[in-house]
CSV table of C-alpha atoms in Angstrom, one decimal:
chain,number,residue,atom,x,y,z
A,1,UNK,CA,45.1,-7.6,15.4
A,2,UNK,CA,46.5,-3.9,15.4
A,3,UNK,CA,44.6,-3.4,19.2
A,4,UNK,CA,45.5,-7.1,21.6
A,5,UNK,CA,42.3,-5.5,24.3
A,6,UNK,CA,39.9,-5.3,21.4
A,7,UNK,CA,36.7,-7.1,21.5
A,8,UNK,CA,36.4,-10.7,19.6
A,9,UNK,CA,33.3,-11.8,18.3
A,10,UNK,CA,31.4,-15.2,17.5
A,11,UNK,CA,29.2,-14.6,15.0
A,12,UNK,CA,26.8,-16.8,13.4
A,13,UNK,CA,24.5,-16.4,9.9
A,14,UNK,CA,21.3,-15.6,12.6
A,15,UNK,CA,21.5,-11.9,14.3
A,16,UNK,CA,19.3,-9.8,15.3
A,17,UNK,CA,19.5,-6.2,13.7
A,18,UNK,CA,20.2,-3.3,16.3
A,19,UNK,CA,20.7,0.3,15.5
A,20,UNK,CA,23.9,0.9,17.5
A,21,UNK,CA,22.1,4.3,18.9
A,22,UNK,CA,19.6,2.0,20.4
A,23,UNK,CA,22.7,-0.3,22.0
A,24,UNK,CA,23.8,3.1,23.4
A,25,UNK,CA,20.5,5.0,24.2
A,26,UNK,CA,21.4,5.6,28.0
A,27,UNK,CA,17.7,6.5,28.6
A,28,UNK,CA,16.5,3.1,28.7
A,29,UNK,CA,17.6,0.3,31.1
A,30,UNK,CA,19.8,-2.7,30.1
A,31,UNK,CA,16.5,-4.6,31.2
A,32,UNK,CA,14.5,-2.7,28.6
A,33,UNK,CA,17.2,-3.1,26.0
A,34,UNK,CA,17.4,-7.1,26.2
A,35,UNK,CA,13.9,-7.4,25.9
A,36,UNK,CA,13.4,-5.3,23.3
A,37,UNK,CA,16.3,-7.0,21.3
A,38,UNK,CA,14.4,-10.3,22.3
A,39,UNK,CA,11.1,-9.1,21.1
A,40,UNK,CA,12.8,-7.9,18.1
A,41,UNK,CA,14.2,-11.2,17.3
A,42,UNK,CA,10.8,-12.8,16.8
A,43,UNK,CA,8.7,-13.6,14.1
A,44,UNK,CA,6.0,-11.3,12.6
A,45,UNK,CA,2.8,-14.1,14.5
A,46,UNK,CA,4.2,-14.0,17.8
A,47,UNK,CA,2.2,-12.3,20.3
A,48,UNK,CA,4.2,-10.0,23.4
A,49,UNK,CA,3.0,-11.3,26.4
A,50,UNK,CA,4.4,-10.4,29.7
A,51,UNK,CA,2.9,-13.7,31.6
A,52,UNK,CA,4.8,-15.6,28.8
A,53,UNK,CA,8.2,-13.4,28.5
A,54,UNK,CA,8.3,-13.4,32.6
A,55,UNK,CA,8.6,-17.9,32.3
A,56,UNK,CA,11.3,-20.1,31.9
A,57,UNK,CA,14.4,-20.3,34.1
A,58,UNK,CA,16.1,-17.0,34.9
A,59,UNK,CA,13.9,-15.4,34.1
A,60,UNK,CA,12.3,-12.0,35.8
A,61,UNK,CA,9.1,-11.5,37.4
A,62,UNK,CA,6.2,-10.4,35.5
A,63,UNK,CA,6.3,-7.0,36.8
A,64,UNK,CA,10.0,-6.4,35.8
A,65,UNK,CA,8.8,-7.4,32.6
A,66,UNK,CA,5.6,-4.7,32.7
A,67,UNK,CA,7.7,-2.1,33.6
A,68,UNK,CA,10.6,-2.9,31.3
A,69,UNK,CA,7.3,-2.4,28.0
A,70,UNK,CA,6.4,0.8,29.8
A,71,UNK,CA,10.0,1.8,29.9
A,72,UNK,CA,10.2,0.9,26.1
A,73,UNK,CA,7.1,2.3,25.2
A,74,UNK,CA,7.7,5.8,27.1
A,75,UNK,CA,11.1,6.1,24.8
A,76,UNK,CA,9.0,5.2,21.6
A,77,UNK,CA,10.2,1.9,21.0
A,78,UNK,CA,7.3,-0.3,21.8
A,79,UNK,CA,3.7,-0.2,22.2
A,80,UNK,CA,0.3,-2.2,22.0
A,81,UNK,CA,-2.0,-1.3,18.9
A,82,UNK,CA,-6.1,-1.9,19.3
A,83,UNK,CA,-6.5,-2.1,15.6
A,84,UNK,CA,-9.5,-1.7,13.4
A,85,UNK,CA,-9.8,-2.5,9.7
A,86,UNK,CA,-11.8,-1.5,6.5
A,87,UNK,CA,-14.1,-4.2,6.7
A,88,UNK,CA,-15.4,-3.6,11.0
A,89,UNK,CA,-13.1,-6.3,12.1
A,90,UNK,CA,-10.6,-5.3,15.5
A,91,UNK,CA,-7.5,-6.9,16.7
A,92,UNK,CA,-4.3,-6.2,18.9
A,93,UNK,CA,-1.1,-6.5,18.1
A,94,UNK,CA,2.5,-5.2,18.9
A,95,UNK,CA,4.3,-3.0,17.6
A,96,UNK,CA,8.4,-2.8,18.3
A,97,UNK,CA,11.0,-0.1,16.2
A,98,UNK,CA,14.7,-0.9,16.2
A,99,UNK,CA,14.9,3.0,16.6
A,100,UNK,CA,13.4,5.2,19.0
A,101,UNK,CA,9.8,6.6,17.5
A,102,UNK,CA,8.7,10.6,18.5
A,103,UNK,CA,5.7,10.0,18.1
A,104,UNK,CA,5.3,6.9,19.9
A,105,UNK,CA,6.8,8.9,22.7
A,106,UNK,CA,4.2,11.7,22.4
A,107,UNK,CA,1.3,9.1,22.2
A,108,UNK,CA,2.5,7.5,25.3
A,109,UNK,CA,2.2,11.0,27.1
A,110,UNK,CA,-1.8,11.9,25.4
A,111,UNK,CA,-3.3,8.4,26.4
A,112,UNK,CA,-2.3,8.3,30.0
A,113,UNK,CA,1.0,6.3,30.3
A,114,UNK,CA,-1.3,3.3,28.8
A,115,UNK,CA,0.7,0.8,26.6
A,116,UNK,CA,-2.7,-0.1,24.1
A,117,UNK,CA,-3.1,3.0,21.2
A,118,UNK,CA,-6.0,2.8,19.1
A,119,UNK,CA,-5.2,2.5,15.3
A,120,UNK,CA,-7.6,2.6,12.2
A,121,UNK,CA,-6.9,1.4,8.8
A,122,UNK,CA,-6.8,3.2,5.9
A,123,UNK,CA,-8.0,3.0,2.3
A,124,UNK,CA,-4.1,2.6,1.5
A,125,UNK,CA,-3.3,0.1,4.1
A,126,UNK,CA,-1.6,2.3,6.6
A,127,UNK,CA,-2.8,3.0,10.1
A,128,UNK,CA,-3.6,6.2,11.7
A,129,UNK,CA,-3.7,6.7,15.3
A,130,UNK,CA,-7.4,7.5,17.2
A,131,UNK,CA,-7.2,10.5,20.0
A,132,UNK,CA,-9.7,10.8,22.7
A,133,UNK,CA,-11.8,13.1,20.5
A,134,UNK,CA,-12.3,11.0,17.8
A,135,UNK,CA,-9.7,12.9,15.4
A,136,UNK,CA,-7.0,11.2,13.4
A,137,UNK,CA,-2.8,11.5,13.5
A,138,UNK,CA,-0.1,9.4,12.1
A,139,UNK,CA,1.0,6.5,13.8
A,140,UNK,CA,4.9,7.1,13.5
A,141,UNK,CA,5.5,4.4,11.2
A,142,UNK,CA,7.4,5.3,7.4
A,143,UNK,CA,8.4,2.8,4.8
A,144,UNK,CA,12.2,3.9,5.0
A,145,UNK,CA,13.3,5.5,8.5
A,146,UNK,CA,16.4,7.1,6.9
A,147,UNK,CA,13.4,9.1,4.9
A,148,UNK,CA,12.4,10.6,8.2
A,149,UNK,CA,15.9,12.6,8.3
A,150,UNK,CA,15.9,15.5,5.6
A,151,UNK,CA,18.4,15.8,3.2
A,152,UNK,CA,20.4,18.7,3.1
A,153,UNK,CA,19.7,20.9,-0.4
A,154,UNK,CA,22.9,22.6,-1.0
A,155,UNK,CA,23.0,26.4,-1.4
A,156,UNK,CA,23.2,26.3,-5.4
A,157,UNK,CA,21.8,23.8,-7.1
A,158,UNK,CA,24.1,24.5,-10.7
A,159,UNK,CA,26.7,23.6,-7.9
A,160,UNK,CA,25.9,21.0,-6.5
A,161,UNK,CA,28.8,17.9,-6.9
A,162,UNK,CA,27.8,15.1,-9.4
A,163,UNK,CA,27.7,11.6,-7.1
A,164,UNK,CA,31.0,9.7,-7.2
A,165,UNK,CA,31.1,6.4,-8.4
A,166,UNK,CA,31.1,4.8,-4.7
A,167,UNK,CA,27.8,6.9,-4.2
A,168,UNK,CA,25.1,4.4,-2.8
A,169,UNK,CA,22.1,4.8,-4.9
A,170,UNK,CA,18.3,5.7,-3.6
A,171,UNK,CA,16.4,2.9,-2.1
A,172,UNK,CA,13.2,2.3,-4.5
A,173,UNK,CA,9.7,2.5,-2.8
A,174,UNK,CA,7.8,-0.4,-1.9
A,175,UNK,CA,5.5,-2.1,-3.9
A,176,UNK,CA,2.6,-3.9,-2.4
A,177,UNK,CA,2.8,-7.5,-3.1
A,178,UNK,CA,-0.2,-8.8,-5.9
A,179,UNK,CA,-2.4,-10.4,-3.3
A,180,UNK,CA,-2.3,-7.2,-0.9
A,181,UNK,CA,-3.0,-5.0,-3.4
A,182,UNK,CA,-6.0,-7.4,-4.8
A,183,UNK,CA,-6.9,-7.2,-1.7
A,184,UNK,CA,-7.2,-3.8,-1.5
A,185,UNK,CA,-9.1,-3.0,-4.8
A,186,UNK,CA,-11.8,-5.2,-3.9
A,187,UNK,CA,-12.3,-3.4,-0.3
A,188,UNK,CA,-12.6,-0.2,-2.1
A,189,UNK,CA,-14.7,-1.8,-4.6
A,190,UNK,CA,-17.1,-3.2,-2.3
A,191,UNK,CA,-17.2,0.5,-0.5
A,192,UNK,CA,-17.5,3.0,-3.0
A,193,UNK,CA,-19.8,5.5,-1.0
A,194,UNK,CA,-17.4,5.5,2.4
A,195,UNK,CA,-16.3,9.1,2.5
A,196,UNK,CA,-12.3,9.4,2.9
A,197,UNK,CA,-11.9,10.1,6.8
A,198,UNK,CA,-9.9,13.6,7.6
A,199,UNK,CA,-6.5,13.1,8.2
A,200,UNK,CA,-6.4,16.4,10.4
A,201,UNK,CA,-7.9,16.3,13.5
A,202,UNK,CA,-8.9,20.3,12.4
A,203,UNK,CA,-10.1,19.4,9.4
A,204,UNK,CA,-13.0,16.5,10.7
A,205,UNK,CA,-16.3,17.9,12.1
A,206,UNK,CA,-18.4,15.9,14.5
A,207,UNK,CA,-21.5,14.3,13.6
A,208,UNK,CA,-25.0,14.2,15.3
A,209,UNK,CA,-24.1,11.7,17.8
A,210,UNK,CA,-20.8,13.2,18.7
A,211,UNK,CA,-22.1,16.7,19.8
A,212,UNK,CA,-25.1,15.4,21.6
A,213,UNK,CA,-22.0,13.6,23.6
A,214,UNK,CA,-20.3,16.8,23.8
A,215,UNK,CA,-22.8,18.2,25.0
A,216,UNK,CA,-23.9,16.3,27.9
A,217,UNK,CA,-20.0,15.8,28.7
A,218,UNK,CA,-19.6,19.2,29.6
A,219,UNK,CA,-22.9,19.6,31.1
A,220,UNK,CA,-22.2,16.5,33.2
A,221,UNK,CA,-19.1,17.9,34.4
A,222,UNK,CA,-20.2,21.5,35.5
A,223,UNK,CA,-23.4,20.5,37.3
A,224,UNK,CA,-23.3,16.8,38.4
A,225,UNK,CA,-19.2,17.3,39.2
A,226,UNK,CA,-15.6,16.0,38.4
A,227,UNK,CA,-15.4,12.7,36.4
A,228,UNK,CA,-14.3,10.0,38.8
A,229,UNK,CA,-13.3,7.5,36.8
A,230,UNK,CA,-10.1,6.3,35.0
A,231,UNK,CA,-11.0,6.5,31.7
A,232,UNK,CA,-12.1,9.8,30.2
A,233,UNK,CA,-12.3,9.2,27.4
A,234,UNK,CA,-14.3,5.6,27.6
A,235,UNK,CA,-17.1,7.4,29.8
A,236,UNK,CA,-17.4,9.7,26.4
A,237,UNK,CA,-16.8,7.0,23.5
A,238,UNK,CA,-19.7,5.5,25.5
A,239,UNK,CA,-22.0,8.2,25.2
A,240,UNK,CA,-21.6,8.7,21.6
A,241,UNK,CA,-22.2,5.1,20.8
A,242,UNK,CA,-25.6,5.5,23.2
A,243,UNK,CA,-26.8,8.7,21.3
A,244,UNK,CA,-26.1,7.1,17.7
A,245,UNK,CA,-28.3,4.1,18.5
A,246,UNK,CA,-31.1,6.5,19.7
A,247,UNK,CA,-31.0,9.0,16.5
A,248,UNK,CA,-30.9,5.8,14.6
A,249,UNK,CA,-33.4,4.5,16.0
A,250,UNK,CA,-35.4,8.4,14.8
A,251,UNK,CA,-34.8,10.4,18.3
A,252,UNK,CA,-34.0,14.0,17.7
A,253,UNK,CA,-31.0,15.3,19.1
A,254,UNK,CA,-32.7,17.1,21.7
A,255,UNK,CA,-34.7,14.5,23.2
A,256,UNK,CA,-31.3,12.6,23.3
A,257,UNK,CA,-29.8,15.2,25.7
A,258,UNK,CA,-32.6,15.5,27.5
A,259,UNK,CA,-32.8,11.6,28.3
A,260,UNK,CA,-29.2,11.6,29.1
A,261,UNK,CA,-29.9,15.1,31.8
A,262,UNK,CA,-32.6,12.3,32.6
A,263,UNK,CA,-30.6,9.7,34.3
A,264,UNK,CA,-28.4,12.1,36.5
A,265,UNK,CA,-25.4,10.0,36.4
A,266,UNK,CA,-22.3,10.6,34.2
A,267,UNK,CA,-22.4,7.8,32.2
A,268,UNK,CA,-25.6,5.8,32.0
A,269,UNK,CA,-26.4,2.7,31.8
A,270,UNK,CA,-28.2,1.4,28.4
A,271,UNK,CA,-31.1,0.7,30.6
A,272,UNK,CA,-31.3,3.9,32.2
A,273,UNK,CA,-30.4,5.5,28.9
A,274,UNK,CA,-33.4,3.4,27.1
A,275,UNK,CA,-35.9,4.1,30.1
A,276,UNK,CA,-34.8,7.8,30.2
A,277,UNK,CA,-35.5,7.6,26.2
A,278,UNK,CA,-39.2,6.3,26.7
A,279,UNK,CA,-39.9,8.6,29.5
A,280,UNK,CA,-38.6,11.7,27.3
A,281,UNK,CA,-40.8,10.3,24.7
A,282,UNK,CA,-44.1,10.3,27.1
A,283,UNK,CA,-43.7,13.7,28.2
A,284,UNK,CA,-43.2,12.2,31.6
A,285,UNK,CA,-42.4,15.1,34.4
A,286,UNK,CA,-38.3,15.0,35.1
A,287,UNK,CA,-37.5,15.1,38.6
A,288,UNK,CA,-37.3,18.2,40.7
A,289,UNK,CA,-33.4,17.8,41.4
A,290,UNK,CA,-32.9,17.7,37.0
A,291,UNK,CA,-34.5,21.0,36.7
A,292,UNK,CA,-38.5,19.7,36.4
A,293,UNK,CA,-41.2,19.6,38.8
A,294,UNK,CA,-42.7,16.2,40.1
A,295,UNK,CA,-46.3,15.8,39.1
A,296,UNK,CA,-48.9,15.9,41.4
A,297,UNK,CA,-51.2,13.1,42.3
A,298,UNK,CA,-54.4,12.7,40.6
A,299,UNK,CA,-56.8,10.0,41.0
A,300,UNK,CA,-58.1,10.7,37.9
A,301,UNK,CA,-54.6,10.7,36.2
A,302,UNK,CA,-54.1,7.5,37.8
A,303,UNK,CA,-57.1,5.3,37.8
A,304,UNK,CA,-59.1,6.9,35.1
A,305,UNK,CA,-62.6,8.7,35.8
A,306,UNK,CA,-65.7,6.8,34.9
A,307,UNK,CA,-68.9,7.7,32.9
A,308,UNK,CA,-67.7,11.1,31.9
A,309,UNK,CA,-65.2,9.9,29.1
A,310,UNK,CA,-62.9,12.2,30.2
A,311,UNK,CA,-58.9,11.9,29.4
A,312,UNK,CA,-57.2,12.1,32.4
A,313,UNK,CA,-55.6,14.9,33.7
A,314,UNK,CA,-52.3,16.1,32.1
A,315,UNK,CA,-49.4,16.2,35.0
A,316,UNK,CA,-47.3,18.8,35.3
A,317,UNK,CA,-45.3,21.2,32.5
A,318,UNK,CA,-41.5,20.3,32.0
A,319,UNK,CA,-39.8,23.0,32.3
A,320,UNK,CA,-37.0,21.7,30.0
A,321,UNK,CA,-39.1,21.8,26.7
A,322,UNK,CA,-37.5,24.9,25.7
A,323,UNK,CA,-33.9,26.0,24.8
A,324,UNK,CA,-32.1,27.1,21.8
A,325,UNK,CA,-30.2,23.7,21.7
A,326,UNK,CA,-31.1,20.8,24.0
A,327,UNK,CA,-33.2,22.6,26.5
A,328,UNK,CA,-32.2,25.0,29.1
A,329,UNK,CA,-30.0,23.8,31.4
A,330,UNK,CA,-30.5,23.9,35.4
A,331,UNK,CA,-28.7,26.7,37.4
């Protein structure tokens, strides 16, 4: 031993594999960096749960343990995936980087400080993360991390040093295993008319659904006020699920909006959506606060005239049966 102060180590054929810039990343905690060397150390079926990482003796409280994940995750080591495959089917998982992830960082930041991303599946088998408007982006993951880091051409390639004898060679690509790749033909079999989904969030343009929610997003904001609620981007995730069940169920577009102007409330209920819907349908008058005018009472309207045969009277105009896109909207 050339140094008697150095270090000795017990070591055993079990370790757990730490980048040693992640043993000295000074940003995170020495909290943060047990657990993450604990979560690392599990196998691929095991679940993070902070009720079940916060038991057992010496442990720390749950909230130490909360806080520790968000300290992880804001650093882009960790972070809660809500994902969704080919074939409709969700689940949530973990997912935990022996090095620290940009863009795990930068997703942290976009959705709010919330540990849960949402992920989609791919025709390949890779994920790709969800924003708030519905567009696409990589979810920071790559089959070899040294591939992240860009090789260095030299200036002339004709002289360029031949590799030495001791030169490590280049890591081959993985190959999917038989059964995963099986697995994939037959999904792609059994959907051969699913278009391939954008992988830009510039290059993917909205459907019917999602600008009938565009549309009544902004027009909820500027005339029924600010958005109190904590999730954005639920309230408008919500509306486009409410208009694509009405246009599939052969609404226009523009009796859409108008049944959502109908209800008067952000984020409707799908009662108040469905009675708005039937109401828009009828021709029924919209109330005088929405930008229509109440219909005045008629006993004839209401009970029906008798002998004459007559229909009863019509009620009142609505005022939003005109517009260039969804009707004109109040001022």
């Amino acid at each position: 031993m050339t140094n008697r102060s150095a270090v000795r180590r017990n070591r055993r054929t079990y370790f757990v594999q730490v980048e040693s810039q992640t043993a000295r990343d000074d940003r995170i905690s020495f909290r943060a960096l047990g657990l993450l060397t604990y979560c690392l150390d599990q196998h691929e079926s095991w679940n993070v749960r902070s009720e079940q990482l916060a038991r057992g003796e010496g442990r720390e409280g749950r909230d130490a343990v909360r806080k520790a994940l968000h300290e992880l995750a804001a650093h882009g080591y960790y972070r809660l995936e809500r994902r969704r495959f080919l074939d409709g089917k969700t689940a949530m998982g973990a997912a935990v980087s022996e090095y620290p992830v940009e863009q795990w960082a930068q997703d942290y930041v976009t959705f709010g400080g919330k540990l849960d991303v949402p992920v989609v599946e791919q025709e390949d088998g890779s994920f790709r993360v969800r924003y708030p408007d519905s567009t696409l982006g990589p979810d920071g993951f790559a089959l070899d991390p040294e591939s992240t880091v860009p090789d260095e051409a030299p200036a002339d390639a004709d002289a360029a040093p031949d590799p030495g004898p001791e030169a490590k060679p280049k890591k081959k690509p993985r190959t999917a295993p038989p059964a995963a790749a099986r697995c994939a033909a037959q999904k792609k079999a059994q959907q051969p008319e699913k278009q391939e989904e954008p992988t830009t969030r510039e290059a993917k343009g909205k459907t019917p659904a999602q600008e009938v929610a565009t549309w009544y997003y902004e027009h909820a904001t500027q005339y029924l006020g600010p958005y109190a609620g904590k999730q954005k981007s639920g309230w408008y995730f919500g509306l486009v699920k409410l208009s694509q069940q009405a246009l599939e169920a052969k609404y226009t577009q523009k009796q859409v909006a108008k049944a959502f102007q109908r209800t008067g409330v952000h984020f409707p209920t799908a009662h108040q959506f469905q009675r708005a819907l039937s109401d828009e349908r009828n021709n029924k008058p919209m109330p005088a606060q929405y930008g229509g005018r109440p219909a005045p009472y008629s006993d004839a309207a209401t009970w029906g005239t008798y002998g004459t045969g007559e229909p009863p009277a019509p009620g009142a105009p609505n005022d939003l049966d005109g517009g260039a896109t969804f009707g004109i909207v109040p001022a």
